[in-house]
Short mmCIF file of C-alpha atoms and ligand atoms in Angstrom, two decimals:
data_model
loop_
_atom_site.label_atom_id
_atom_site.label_comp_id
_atom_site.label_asym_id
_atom_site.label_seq_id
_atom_site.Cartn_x
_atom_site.Cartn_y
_atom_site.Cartn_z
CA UNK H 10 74.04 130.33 81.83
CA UNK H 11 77.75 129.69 82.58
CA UNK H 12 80.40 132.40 82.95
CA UNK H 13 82.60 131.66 79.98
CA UNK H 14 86.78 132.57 80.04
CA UNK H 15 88.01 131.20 76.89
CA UNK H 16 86.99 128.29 74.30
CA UNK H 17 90.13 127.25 72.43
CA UNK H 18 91.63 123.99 70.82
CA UNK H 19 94.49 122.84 72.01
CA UNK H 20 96.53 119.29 73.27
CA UNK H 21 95.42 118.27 76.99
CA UNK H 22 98.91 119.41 78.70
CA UNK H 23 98.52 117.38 81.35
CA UNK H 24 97.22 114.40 83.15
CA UNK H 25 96.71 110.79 81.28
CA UNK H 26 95.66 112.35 78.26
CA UNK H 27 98.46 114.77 78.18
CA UNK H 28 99.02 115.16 73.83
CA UNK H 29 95.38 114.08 73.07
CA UNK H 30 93.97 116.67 70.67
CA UNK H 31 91.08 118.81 72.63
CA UNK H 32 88.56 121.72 73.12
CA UNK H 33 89.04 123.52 76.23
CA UNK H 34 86.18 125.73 77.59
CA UNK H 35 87.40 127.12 80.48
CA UNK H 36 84.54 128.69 82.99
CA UNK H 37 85.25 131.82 84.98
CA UNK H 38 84.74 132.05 88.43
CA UNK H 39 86.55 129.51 91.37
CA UNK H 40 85.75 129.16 95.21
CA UNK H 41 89.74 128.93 95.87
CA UNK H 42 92.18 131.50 95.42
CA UNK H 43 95.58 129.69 94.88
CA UNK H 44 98.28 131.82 95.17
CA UNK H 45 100.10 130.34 91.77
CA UNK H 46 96.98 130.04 90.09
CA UNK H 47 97.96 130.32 86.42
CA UNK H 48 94.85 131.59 85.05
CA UNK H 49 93.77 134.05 86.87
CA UNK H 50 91.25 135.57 84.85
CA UNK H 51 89.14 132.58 85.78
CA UNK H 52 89.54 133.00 89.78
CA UNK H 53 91.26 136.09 91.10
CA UNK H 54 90.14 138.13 88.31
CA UNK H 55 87.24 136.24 86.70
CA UNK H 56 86.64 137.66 83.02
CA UNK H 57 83.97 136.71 80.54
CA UNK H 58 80.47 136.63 79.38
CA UNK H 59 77.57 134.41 80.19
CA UNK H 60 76.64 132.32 78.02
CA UNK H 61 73.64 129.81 77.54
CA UNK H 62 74.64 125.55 77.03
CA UNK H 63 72.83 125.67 73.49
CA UNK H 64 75.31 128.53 72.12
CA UNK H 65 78.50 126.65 74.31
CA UNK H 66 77.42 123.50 72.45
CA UNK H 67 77.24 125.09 68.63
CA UNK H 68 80.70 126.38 69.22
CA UNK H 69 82.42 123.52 71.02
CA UNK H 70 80.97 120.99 68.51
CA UNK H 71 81.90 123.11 65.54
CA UNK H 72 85.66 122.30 66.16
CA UNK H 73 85.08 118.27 65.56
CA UNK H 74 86.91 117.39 68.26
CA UNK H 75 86.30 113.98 69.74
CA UNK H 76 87.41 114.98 73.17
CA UNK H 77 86.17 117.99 75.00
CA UNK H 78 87.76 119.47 78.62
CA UNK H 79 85.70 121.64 80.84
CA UNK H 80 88.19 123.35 83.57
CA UNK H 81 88.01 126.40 85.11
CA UNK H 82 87.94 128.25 87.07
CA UNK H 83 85.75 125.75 89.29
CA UNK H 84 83.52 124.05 86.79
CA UNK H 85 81.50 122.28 89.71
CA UNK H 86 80.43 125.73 90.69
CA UNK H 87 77.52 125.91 87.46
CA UNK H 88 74.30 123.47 87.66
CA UNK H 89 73.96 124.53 84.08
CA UNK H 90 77.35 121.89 83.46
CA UNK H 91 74.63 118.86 83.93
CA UNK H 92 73.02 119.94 80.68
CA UNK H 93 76.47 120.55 78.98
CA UNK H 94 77.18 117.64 79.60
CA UNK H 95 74.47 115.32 78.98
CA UNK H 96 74.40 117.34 75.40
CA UNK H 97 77.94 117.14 74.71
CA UNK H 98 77.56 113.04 75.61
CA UNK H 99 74.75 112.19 73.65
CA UNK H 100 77.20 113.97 70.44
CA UNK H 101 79.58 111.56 71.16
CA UNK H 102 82.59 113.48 72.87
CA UNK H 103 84.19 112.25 75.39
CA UNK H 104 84.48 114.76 78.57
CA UNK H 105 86.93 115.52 80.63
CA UNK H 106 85.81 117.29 84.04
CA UNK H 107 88.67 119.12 85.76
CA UNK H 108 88.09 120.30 89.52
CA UNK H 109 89.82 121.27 92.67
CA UNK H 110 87.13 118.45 94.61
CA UNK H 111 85.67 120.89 96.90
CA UNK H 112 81.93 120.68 95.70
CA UNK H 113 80.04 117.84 94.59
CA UNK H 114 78.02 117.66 91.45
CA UNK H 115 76.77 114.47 89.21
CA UNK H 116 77.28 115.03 85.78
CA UNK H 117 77.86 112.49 82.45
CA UNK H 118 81.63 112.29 82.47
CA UNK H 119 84.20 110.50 80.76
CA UNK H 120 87.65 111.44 82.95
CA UNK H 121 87.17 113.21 86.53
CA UNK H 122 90.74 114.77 87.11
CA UNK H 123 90.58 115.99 90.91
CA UNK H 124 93.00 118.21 92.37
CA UNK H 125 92.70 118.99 95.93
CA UNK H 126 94.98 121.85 96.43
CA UNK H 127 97.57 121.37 99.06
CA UNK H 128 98.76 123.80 102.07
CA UNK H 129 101.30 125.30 99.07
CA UNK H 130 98.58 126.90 97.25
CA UNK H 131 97.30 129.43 100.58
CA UNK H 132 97.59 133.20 99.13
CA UNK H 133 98.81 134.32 102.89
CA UNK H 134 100.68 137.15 101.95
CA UNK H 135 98.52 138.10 98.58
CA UNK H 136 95.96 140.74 98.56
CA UNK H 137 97.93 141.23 102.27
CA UNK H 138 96.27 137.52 102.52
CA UNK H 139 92.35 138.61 102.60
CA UNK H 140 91.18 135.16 100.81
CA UNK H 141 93.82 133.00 102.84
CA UNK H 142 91.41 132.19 105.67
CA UNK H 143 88.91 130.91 103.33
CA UNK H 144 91.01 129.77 100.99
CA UNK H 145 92.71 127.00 103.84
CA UNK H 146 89.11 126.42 104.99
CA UNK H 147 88.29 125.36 101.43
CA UNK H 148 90.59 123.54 99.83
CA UNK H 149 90.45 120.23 101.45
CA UNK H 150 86.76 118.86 101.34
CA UNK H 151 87.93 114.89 102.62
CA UNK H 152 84.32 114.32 102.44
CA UNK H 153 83.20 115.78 99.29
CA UNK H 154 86.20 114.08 97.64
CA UNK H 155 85.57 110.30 99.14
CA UNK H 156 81.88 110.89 97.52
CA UNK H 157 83.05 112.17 94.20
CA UNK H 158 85.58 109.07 94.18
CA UNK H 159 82.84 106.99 94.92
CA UNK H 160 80.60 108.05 92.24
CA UNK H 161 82.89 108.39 89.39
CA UNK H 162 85.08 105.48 88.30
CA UNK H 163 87.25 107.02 85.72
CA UNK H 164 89.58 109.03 87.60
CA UNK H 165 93.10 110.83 88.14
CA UNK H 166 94.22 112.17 91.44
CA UNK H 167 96.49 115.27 90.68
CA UNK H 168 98.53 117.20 93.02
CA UNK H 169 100.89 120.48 92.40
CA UNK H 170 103.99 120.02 94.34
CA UNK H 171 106.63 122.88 94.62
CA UNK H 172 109.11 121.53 97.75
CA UNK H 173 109.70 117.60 99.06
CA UNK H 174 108.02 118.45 101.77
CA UNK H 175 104.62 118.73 100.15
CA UNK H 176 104.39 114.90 99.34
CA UNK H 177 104.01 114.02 103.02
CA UNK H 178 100.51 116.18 102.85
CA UNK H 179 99.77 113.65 99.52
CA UNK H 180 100.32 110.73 101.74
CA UNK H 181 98.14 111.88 104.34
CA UNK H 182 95.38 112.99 102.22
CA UNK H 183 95.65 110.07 100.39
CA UNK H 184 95.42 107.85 103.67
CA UNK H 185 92.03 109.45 104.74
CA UNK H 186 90.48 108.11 101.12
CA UNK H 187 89.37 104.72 99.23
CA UNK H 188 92.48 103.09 97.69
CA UNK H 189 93.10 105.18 94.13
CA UNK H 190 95.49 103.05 91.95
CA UNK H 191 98.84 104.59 91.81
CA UNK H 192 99.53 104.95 88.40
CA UNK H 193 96.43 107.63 88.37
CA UNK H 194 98.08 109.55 91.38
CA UNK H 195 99.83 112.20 89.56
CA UNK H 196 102.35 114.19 90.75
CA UNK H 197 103.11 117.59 89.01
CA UNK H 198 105.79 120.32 90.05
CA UNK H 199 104.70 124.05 90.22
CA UNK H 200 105.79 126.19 87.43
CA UNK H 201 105.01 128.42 84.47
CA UNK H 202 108.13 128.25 82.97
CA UNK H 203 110.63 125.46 81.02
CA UNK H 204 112.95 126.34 83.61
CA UNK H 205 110.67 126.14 86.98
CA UNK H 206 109.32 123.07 85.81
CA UNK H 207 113.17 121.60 85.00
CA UNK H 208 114.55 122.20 88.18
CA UNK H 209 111.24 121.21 89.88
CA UNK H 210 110.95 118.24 87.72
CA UNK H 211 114.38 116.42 88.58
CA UNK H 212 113.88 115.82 91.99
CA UNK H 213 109.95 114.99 91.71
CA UNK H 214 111.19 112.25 88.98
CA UNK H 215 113.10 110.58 91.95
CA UNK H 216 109.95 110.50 94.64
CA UNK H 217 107.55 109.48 91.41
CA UNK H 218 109.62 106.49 91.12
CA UNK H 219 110.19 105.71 94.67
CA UNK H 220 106.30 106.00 95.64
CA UNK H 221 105.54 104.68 92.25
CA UNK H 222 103.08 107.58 91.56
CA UNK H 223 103.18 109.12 87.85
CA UNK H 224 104.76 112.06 86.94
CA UNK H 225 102.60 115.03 85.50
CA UNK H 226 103.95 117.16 83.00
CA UNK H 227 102.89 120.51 81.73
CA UNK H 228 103.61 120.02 77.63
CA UNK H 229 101.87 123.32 77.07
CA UNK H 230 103.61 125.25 79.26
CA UNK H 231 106.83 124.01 77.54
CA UNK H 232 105.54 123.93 74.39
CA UNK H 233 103.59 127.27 74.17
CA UNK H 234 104.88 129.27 77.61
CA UNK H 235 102.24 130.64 80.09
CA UNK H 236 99.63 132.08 77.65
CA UNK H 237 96.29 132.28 77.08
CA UNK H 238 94.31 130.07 74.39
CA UNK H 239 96.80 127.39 74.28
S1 LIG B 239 91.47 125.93 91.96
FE1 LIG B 239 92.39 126.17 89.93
S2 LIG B 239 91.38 127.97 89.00
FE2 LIG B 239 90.89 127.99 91.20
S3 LIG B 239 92.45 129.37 92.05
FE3 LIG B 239 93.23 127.25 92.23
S4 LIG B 239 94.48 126.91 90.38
FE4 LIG B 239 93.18 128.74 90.02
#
């Protein structure tokens, strides 16, 4: 069984299939708690039923959607996502995994977009910062990360960045793992709004092009707002 948020169809918002036509299924539960996490009802507050891979299959395929994205939440939490996967293969989608890289898992996947989580995401003064501690311990796994790069050859890197200051934590991260081409190390600013993500976005243009990494958008955020299903 995996803990189920939300099944929806939507455009990918973001990453290198950012436009591309897709089913989400976003799984409920995470091992992080960012403080701008953006859907909360998959970490902080995980929401949703249960549900087996056969009835997660039936509904996913009954959109006829070529390409499928599992996110979370932290979808490398559920062993059950081997068999989801493997089934959702051998129909023909392709699969996007999308993970924070703090747990390793082998599963049949088309697109493994990592985001380790940067010092910016720490909840220290949420919840008068009870899941900061673990959170810091957490959210760097150099290890588990170098393995999952190892293993899986289709990739993107993706980072949230919300001050200048946070790309000299990319660069070091990025020194202490194999060579990832740049043009899949993507750089995305913090935001839930047009507005954040404008102000955020001018400057993060300028470092994209100076350390030749690719800018991430967030087309649903600007095309839909923060919601739910979209
Ligand atoms: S890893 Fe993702 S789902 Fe988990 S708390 Fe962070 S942003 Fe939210």
């Amino acid at each position: 069984m995996i803990r189920i948020a939300e099944i929806f169809h939507s455009i990918q918002g973001e990453g290198i299939l950012a436009g591309t036509p897709s089913v989400f299924v976003r799984v409920s539960g995470c091992n992080l708690r960012c403080r701008w996490c953006d859907t909360e009802y998959a970490s902080w507050q995980p929401e949703g039923e249960s549900r087996s891979v056969a009835e997660l299959l039936r509904e996913v395929l009954g959109y006829n959607c070529p390409y499928v994205v599992i996110t979370g939440g932290e979808p490398f939490l559920f062993a059950e996502l081997t068999e989801l996967c493997q089934s959702l293969h051998q129909a023909g989608r392709h699969i996007t995994i999308e993970t924070a890289g703090t747990i390793y898992r082998e599963v049949v996947c088309d697109l493994l977009s990592l985001s380790p989580k940067l010092s910016n995401s720490t909840p220290w003064y949420r919840e008068a910062g009870r899941f900061a501690q673990q959170h810091e311990q957490r959210r760097i796994q150099p290890e588990v990360l170098r393995r999952l790069l190892a293993r899986y050859t289709e990739v993107q890197l993706k980072f949230v960045i919300e001050e200048p200051r946070d790309l000299q934590e990319v660069q070091e991260l990025l020194a202490q793992l194999p060579p990832v081409p740049r043009e899949r190390i993507l750089l995305m600013p913090q935001g839930v709004t047009s507005e954040e993500l404008r102000e955020r976005g001018s400057w993060l243009v300028e470092a994209c092009k100076q350390h030749g990494y690719r800018y991430c958008p967030r087309l649903h955020i600007e095309l839909f707002g923060n919601r739910r299903g979209v």
